[in-house]
């Protein structure tokens, strides 16, 4: 593990957050111009536990981007028809075309997380997913899709705190669901599902990137920085893009054992 990963995580102050977020959003606009000019198909998957901050970081990513070439996909409960088709079929129509930047707020990995824990899929369906998702993603990559996967990781105590805040905040009532209500009670089951999912679906072609997300603003700044750092585009300012490797890092099973990924 790099020394920086072992060092204490730097938390972004409110003033620093505002300044850095604006700088990074300017870089995102440059990246989008690059994507459009080069006909790139960019797909970013944002996964994580309930209340991990997925909505917040996606909102900051797309805030100043062109709505014509940017889409956020957050699919709801599948219909009876959708339950009967090939599992990945629900997401295929939402994949990016040339010039598009698409963010999935949750994705096909629902099967290895919520569906597994809540009993919405069978053991055979879960195994079929884990056995084939790597091939599916490899097909996307070979077809020209730039696929980047993030898993936002929070502690049990922080999730419990955020759930309480949701119930108290009248502007966040839409985020509350029956599944959210039992998320903290089923913490261990979700941890087991997450660990199995990461271990079985982290591949050289499509790796998982873990985001330490107990501090929302720090997580947002570093996820965006990590995303930008992956591309070369005109006018890029490396000094602005400084992802902290103790906040965003590539998955390694050893991090589960060490507790770097929340137990």
mmCIF file of C-alpha atoms in Angstrom:
data_model
loop_
_atom_site.group_PDB
_atom_site.id
_atom_site.type_symbol
_atom_site.label_atom_id
_atom_site.label_comp_id
_atom_site.label_asym_id
_atom_site.label_seq_id
_atom_site.Cartn_x
_atom_site.Cartn_y
_atom_site.Cartn_z
ATOM 1 C CA UNK A 1 0.000 0.000 0.000
ATOM 2 C CA UNK A 2 1.397 3.437 -0.894
ATOM 3 C CA UNK A 3 2.464 5.548 2.054
ATOM 4 C CA UNK A 4 -0.148 8.192 1.163
ATOM 5 C CA UNK A 5 -2.899 5.617 1.696
ATOM 6 C CA UNK A 6 -1.665 5.017 5.234
ATOM 7 C CA UNK A 7 -1.483 8.711 6.034
ATOM 8 C CA UNK A 8 -4.368 10.506 7.736
ATOM 9 C CA UNK A 9 -7.041 11.505 5.233
ATOM 10 C CA UNK A 10 -7.178 15.244 4.484
ATOM 11 C CA UNK A 11 -10.690 16.618 5.024
ATOM 12 C CA UNK A 12 -11.747 19.492 2.790
ATOM 13 C CA UNK A 13 -12.896 22.645 4.622
ATOM 14 C CA UNK A 14 -15.980 24.546 3.439
ATOM 15 C CA UNK A 15 -13.911 27.351 1.887
ATOM 16 C CA UNK A 16 -11.522 24.941 0.207
ATOM 17 C CA UNK A 17 -14.460 22.892 -1.043
ATOM 18 C CA UNK A 18 -16.107 25.833 -2.804
ATOM 19 C CA UNK A 19 -12.871 26.908 -4.453
ATOM 20 C CA UNK A 20 -11.779 23.450 -5.545
ATOM 21 C CA UNK A 21 -15.240 22.422 -6.733
ATOM 22 C CA UNK A 22 -15.444 25.422 -9.054
ATOM 23 C CA UNK A 23 -11.970 24.683 -10.437
ATOM 24 C CA UNK A 24 -12.863 21.037 -10.996
ATOM 25 C CA UNK A 25 -16.172 21.849 -12.650
ATOM 26 C CA UNK A 26 -14.306 24.049 -15.113
ATOM 27 C CA UNK A 27 -12.063 21.050 -15.837
ATOM 28 C CA UNK A 28 -15.156 18.885 -16.353
ATOM 29 C CA UNK A 29 -16.377 21.298 -19.018
ATOM 30 C CA UNK A 30 -12.991 20.970 -20.757
ATOM 31 C CA UNK A 31 -13.267 17.191 -20.514
ATOM 32 C CA UNK A 32 -16.708 17.278 -22.085
ATOM 33 C CA UNK A 33 -15.421 19.371 -24.988
ATOM 34 C CA UNK A 34 -12.716 16.729 -25.439
ATOM 35 C CA UNK A 35 -15.297 13.924 -25.375
ATOM 36 C CA UNK A 36 -17.438 15.662 -27.988
ATOM 37 C CA UNK A 37 -14.492 16.464 -30.247
ATOM 38 C CA UNK A 38 -13.277 12.868 -30.140
ATOM 39 C CA UNK A 39 -16.665 11.066 -30.264
ATOM 40 C CA UNK A 40 -15.985 9.361 -26.940
ATOM 41 C CA UNK A 41 -18.609 7.268 -25.154
ATOM 42 C CA UNK A 42 -18.074 7.803 -21.415
ATOM 43 C CA UNK A 43 -19.932 5.736 -18.826
ATOM 44 C CA UNK A 44 -19.386 6.263 -15.099
ATOM 45 C CA UNK A 45 -21.023 3.861 -12.643
ATOM 46 C CA UNK A 46 -21.537 5.193 -9.113
ATOM 47 C CA UNK A 47 -22.390 2.497 -6.582
ATOM 48 C CA UNK A 48 -22.387 2.414 -2.792
ATOM 49 C CA UNK A 49 -24.479 1.832 0.277
ATOM 50 C CA UNK A 50 -27.695 3.740 0.927
ATOM 51 C CA UNK A 51 -26.873 7.333 1.998
ATOM 52 C CA UNK A 52 -23.278 7.049 0.750
ATOM 53 C CA UNK A 53 -23.580 10.305 -1.216
ATOM 54 C CA UNK A 54 -24.158 9.069 -4.759
ATOM 55 C CA UNK A 55 -26.788 11.699 -5.577
ATOM 56 C CA UNK A 56 -24.630 14.516 -4.231
ATOM 57 C CA UNK A 57 -21.499 13.741 -6.193
ATOM 58 C CA UNK A 58 -23.405 13.115 -9.434
ATOM 59 C CA UNK A 59 -25.216 16.433 -9.026
ATOM 60 C CA UNK A 60 -21.872 18.255 -8.753
ATOM 61 C CA UNK A 61 -20.428 16.435 -11.764
ATOM 62 C CA UNK A 62 -23.259 17.353 -14.139
ATOM 63 C CA UNK A 63 -24.123 20.786 -12.719
ATOM 64 C CA UNK A 64 -22.419 22.831 -15.461
ATOM 65 C CA UNK A 65 -22.218 20.274 -18.270
ATOM 66 C CA UNK A 66 -24.212 20.385 -21.486
ATOM 67 C CA UNK A 67 -27.576 18.633 -20.950
ATOM 68 C CA UNK A 68 -27.596 17.629 -24.598
ATOM 69 C CA UNK A 69 -24.570 15.334 -24.184
ATOM 70 C CA UNK A 70 -24.973 14.472 -20.486
ATOM 71 C CA UNK A 71 -27.402 12.001 -18.939
ATOM 72 C CA UNK A 72 -27.980 10.625 -15.448
ATOM 73 C CA UNK A 73 -29.622 7.209 -15.311
ATOM 74 C CA UNK A 74 -31.322 6.061 -12.108
ATOM 75 C CA UNK A 75 -33.704 3.242 -12.939
ATOM 76 C CA UNK A 76 -36.563 2.374 -10.617
ATOM 77 C CA UNK A 77 -38.143 -0.940 -9.723
ATOM 78 C CA UNK A 78 -38.296 -3.246 -12.769
ATOM 79 C CA UNK A 79 -41.662 -3.954 -14.360
ATOM 80 C CA UNK A 80 -42.961 -7.492 -14.750
ATOM 81 C CA UNK A 81 -41.856 -7.440 -18.380
ATOM 82 C CA UNK A 82 -38.379 -6.227 -17.455
ATOM 83 C CA UNK A 83 -38.085 -9.045 -14.935
ATOM 84 C CA UNK A 84 -38.621 -11.537 -17.760
ATOM 85 C CA UNK A 85 -35.948 -10.259 -20.180
ATOM 86 C CA UNK A 86 -32.172 -10.677 -20.225
ATOM 87 C CA UNK A 87 -30.982 -9.027 -17.033
ATOM 88 C CA UNK A 88 -28.698 -6.446 -18.687
ATOM 89 C CA UNK A 89 -31.344 -5.496 -21.235
ATOM 90 C CA UNK A 90 -32.825 -2.800 -18.981
ATOM 91 C CA UNK A 91 -29.599 -0.802 -19.122
ATOM 92 C CA UNK A 92 -28.611 -1.275 -22.749
ATOM 93 C CA UNK A 93 -30.900 1.507 -24.115
ATOM 94 C CA UNK A 94 -29.263 3.954 -21.693
ATOM 95 C CA UNK A 95 -25.656 3.289 -22.701
ATOM 96 C CA UNK A 96 -23.760 6.278 -24.134
ATOM 97 C CA UNK A 97 -23.571 7.049 -27.832
ATOM 98 C CA UNK A 98 -20.663 8.964 -29.343
ATOM 99 C CA UNK A 99 -20.053 12.346 -27.633
ATOM 100 C CA UNK A 100 -22.187 11.377 -24.602
ATOM 101 C CA UNK A 101 -21.280 11.349 -20.918
ATOM 102 C CA UNK A 102 -23.615 9.039 -18.970
ATOM 103 C CA UNK A 103 -23.620 8.480 -15.211
ATOM 104 C CA UNK A 104 -25.409 5.496 -13.685
ATOM 105 C CA UNK A 105 -26.722 6.176 -10.180
ATOM 106 C CA UNK A 106 -26.721 2.501 -9.262
ATOM 107 C CA UNK A 107 -26.565 0.030 -12.101
ATOM 108 C CA UNK A 108 -26.685 -3.647 -12.979
ATOM 109 C CA UNK A 109 -24.798 -4.179 -9.720
ATOM 110 C CA UNK A 110 -28.166 -3.941 -7.945
ATOM 111 C CA UNK A 111 -28.293 -7.698 -8.453
ATOM 112 C CA UNK A 112 -25.184 -8.262 -6.345
ATOM 113 C CA UNK A 113 -26.306 -5.788 -3.671
ATOM 114 C CA UNK A 114 -29.910 -4.857 -2.923
ATOM 115 C CA UNK A 115 -31.455 -7.763 -4.837
ATOM 116 C CA UNK A 116 -29.216 -10.291 -3.112
ATOM 117 C CA UNK A 117 -29.740 -8.926 0.409
ATOM 118 C CA UNK A 118 -33.495 -8.318 0.063
ATOM 119 C CA UNK A 119 -34.164 -11.643 -1.653
ATOM 120 C CA UNK A 120 -35.304 -10.069 -4.926
ATOM 121 C CA UNK A 121 -33.263 -12.548 -6.978
ATOM 122 C CA UNK A 122 -32.560 -16.266 -6.720
ATOM 123 C CA UNK A 123 -29.171 -17.792 -5.966
ATOM 124 C CA UNK A 124 -28.990 -19.000 -9.563
ATOM 125 C CA UNK A 125 -29.719 -15.507 -10.891
ATOM 126 C CA UNK A 126 -27.012 -14.063 -8.654
ATOM 127 C CA UNK A 127 -24.468 -16.621 -9.846
ATOM 128 C CA UNK A 128 -25.413 -16.013 -13.468
ATOM 129 C CA UNK A 129 -24.835 -12.295 -12.965
ATOM 130 C CA UNK A 130 -21.450 -12.702 -11.289
ATOM 131 C CA UNK A 131 -20.328 -15.163 -13.949
ATOM 132 C CA UNK A 132 -21.328 -12.958 -16.905
ATOM 133 C CA UNK A 133 -20.986 -9.297 -15.857
ATOM 134 C CA UNK A 134 -17.260 -9.305 -16.642
ATOM 135 C CA UNK A 135 -17.934 -10.492 -20.187
ATOM 136 C CA UNK A 136 -20.702 -7.918 -20.608
ATOM 137 C CA UNK A 137 -18.455 -5.063 -19.503
ATOM 138 C CA UNK A 138 -15.629 -6.336 -21.687
ATOM 139 C CA UNK A 139 -17.992 -6.217 -24.672
ATOM 140 C CA UNK A 140 -18.862 -2.605 -23.855
ATOM 141 C CA UNK A 141 -15.206 -1.642 -23.570
ATOM 142 C CA UNK A 142 -14.314 -3.393 -26.830
ATOM 143 C CA UNK A 143 -17.150 -1.492 -28.548
ATOM 144 C CA UNK A 144 -15.547 1.807 -27.513
ATOM 145 C CA UNK A 145 -17.277 2.616 -24.217
ATOM 146 C CA UNK A 146 -14.964 4.186 -21.623
ATOM 147 C CA UNK A 147 -16.205 2.531 -18.421
ATOM 148 C CA UNK A 148 -15.219 3.755 -14.944
ATOM 149 C CA UNK A 149 -16.658 2.221 -11.765
ATOM 150 C CA UNK A 150 -16.762 3.867 -8.319
ATOM 151 C CA UNK A 151 -17.954 2.347 -5.045
ATOM 152 C CA UNK A 152 -18.676 4.943 -2.336
ATOM 153 C CA UNK A 153 -17.908 3.440 1.063
ATOM 154 C CA UNK A 154 -19.198 4.757 4.405
ATOM 155 C CA UNK A 155 -19.159 3.541 8.004
ATOM 156 C CA UNK A 156 -22.168 2.100 9.797
ATOM 157 C CA UNK A 157 -22.299 5.042 12.215
ATOM 158 C CA UNK A 158 -22.247 7.581 9.374
ATOM 159 C CA UNK A 159 -25.000 5.782 7.479
ATOM 160 C CA UNK A 160 -27.174 5.738 10.599
ATOM 161 C CA UNK A 161 -26.580 9.472 11.105
ATOM 162 C CA UNK A 162 -27.475 10.316 7.499
ATOM 163 C CA UNK A 163 -30.641 8.219 7.639
ATOM 164 C CA UNK A 164 -31.781 10.178 10.685
ATOM 165 C CA UNK A 165 -31.057 13.444 8.881
ATOM 166 C CA UNK A 166 -33.150 12.310 5.914
ATOM 167 C CA UNK A 167 -36.139 11.592 8.118
ATOM 168 C CA UNK A 168 -35.882 15.039 9.702
ATOM 169 C CA UNK A 169 -35.354 17.011 6.481
ATOM 170 C CA UNK A 170 -38.637 17.672 4.583
ATOM 171 C CA UNK A 171 -36.635 18.294 1.389
ATOM 172 C CA UNK A 172 -35.125 14.802 1.478
ATOM 173 C CA UNK A 173 -38.310 12.794 2.041
ATOM 174 C CA UNK A 174 -38.126 11.479 -1.517
ATOM 175 C CA UNK A 175 -34.936 9.618 -0.606
ATOM 176 C CA UNK A 176 -36.663 7.476 2.025
ATOM 177 C CA UNK A 177 -37.855 4.019 0.965
ATOM 178 C CA UNK A 178 -38.686 0.714 2.698
ATOM 179 C CA UNK A 179 -35.266 -0.577 1.602
ATOM 180 C CA UNK A 180 -33.539 2.427 3.183
ATOM 181 C CA UNK A 181 -35.391 1.771 6.438
ATOM 182 C CA UNK A 182 -33.677 -1.596 6.928
ATOM 183 C CA UNK A 183 -30.282 -0.760 5.389
ATOM 184 C CA UNK A 184 -28.561 -0.146 8.738
ATOM 185 C CA UNK A 185 -30.183 -3.194 10.358
ATOM 186 C CA UNK A 186 -28.886 -5.357 7.515
ATOM 187 C CA UNK A 187 -25.408 -3.810 7.627
ATOM 188 C CA UNK A 188 -23.581 -7.134 7.972
ATOM 189 C CA UNK A 189 -25.517 -8.694 5.102
ATOM 190 C CA UNK A 190 -24.753 -5.721 2.865
ATOM 191 C CA UNK A 191 -21.069 -5.878 3.850
ATOM 192 C CA UNK A 192 -20.917 -9.550 2.864
ATOM 193 C CA UNK A 193 -22.661 -8.807 -0.447
ATOM 194 C CA UNK A 194 -20.335 -5.864 -1.150
ATOM 195 C CA UNK A 195 -17.204 -7.868 -0.371
ATOM 196 C CA UNK A 196 -18.295 -10.718 -2.622
ATOM 197 C CA UNK A 197 -19.294 -8.338 -5.429
ATOM 198 C CA UNK A 198 -16.005 -6.430 -5.356
ATOM 199 C CA UNK A 199 -13.940 -9.611 -5.240
ATOM 200 C CA UNK A 200 -15.774 -11.253 -8.134
ATOM 201 C CA UNK A 201 -16.261 -8.264 -10.441
ATOM 202 C CA UNK A 202 -12.975 -6.360 -10.058
ATOM 203 C CA UNK A 203 -11.110 -7.116 -13.286
ATOM 204 C CA UNK A 204 -8.076 -5.633 -15.055
ATOM 205 C CA UNK A 205 -10.331 -4.349 -17.841
ATOM 206 C CA UNK A 206 -13.019 -3.006 -15.501
ATOM 207 C CA UNK A 207 -11.622 -2.366 -12.009
ATOM 208 C CA UNK A 208 -13.440 -0.994 -8.991
ATOM 209 C CA UNK A 209 -12.345 2.296 -7.447
ATOM 210 C CA UNK A 210 -13.206 2.773 -3.772
ATOM 211 C CA UNK A 211 -14.177 6.221 -2.465
ATOM 212 C CA UNK A 212 -13.990 6.861 1.284
ATOM 213 C CA UNK A 213 -17.219 8.832 1.694
ATOM 214 C CA UNK A 214 -17.790 9.533 5.399
ATOM 215 C CA UNK A 215 -16.976 13.189 4.650
ATOM 216 C CA UNK A 216 -19.240 14.188 1.758
ATOM 217 C CA UNK A 217 -17.302 17.185 0.457
ATOM 218 C CA UNK A 218 -13.959 15.406 0.588
ATOM 219 C CA UNK A 219 -15.459 12.451 -1.289
ATOM 220 C CA UNK A 220 -16.949 14.679 -3.994
ATOM 221 C CA UNK A 221 -13.741 16.611 -4.612
ATOM 222 C CA UNK A 222 -11.630 13.467 -4.805
ATOM 223 C CA UNK A 223 -13.974 11.413 -6.980
ATOM 224 C CA UNK A 224 -14.168 14.242 -9.510
ATOM 225 C CA UNK A 225 -10.398 14.713 -9.348
ATOM 226 C CA UNK A 226 -9.813 11.009 -9.917
ATOM 227 C CA UNK A 227 -12.178 11.008 -12.898
ATOM 228 C CA UNK A 228 -10.432 13.979 -14.514
ATOM 229 C CA UNK A 229 -6.961 12.558 -13.846
ATOM 230 C CA UNK A 230 -7.748 9.624 -16.147
ATOM 231 C CA UNK A 231 -7.950 11.755 -19.291
ATOM 232 C CA UNK A 232 -5.659 13.956 -21.358
ATOM 233 C CA UNK A 233 -7.502 16.953 -22.759
ATOM 234 C CA UNK A 234 -6.670 20.437 -24.003
ATOM 235 C CA UNK A 235 -6.065 22.991 -21.266
ATOM 236 C CA UNK A 236 -5.849 20.440 -18.473
ATOM 237 C CA UNK A 237 -4.449 21.867 -15.216
ATOM 238 C CA UNK A 238 -2.721 19.054 -13.295
ATOM 239 C CA UNK A 239 -2.233 21.281 -10.235
ATOM 240 C CA UNK A 240 -6.026 21.603 -9.915
ATOM 241 C CA UNK A 241 -6.581 17.864 -10.245
ATOM 242 C CA UNK A 242 -5.107 16.355 -7.096
ATOM 243 C CA UNK A 243 -6.917 13.144 -6.097
ATOM 244 C CA UNK A 244 -5.899 11.956 -2.638
ATOM 245 C CA UNK A 245 -4.995 8.236 -2.780
ATOM 246 C CA UNK A 246 -6.183 7.815 0.794
ATOM 247 C CA UNK A 247 -9.685 8.841 -0.336
ATOM 248 C CA UNK A 248 -9.924 7.209 -3.790
ATOM 249 C CA UNK A 249 -8.005 4.026 -4.516
ATOM 250 C CA UNK A 250 -8.231 0.852 -6.539
ATOM 251 C CA UNK A 251 -9.904 -2.080 -4.804
ATOM 252 C CA UNK A 252 -7.704 -4.709 -3.202
ATOM 253 C CA UNK A 253 -9.086 -7.610 -1.119
ATOM 254 C CA UNK A 254 -6.465 -6.829 1.525
ATOM 255 C CA UNK A 255 -8.279 -3.563 2.249
ATOM 256 C CA UNK A 256 -11.331 -5.508 3.414
ATOM 257 C CA UNK A 257 -9.206 -7.485 5.853
ATOM 258 C CA UNK A 258 -7.414 -4.378 7.111
ATOM 259 C CA UNK A 259 -10.607 -2.381 7.614
ATOM 260 C CA UNK A 260 -9.678 0.302 5.074
ATOM 261 C CA UNK A 261 -12.982 -0.656 3.442
ATOM 262 C CA UNK A 262 -15.652 -0.276 6.150
ATOM 263 C CA UNK A 263 -16.379 -3.615 7.893
#
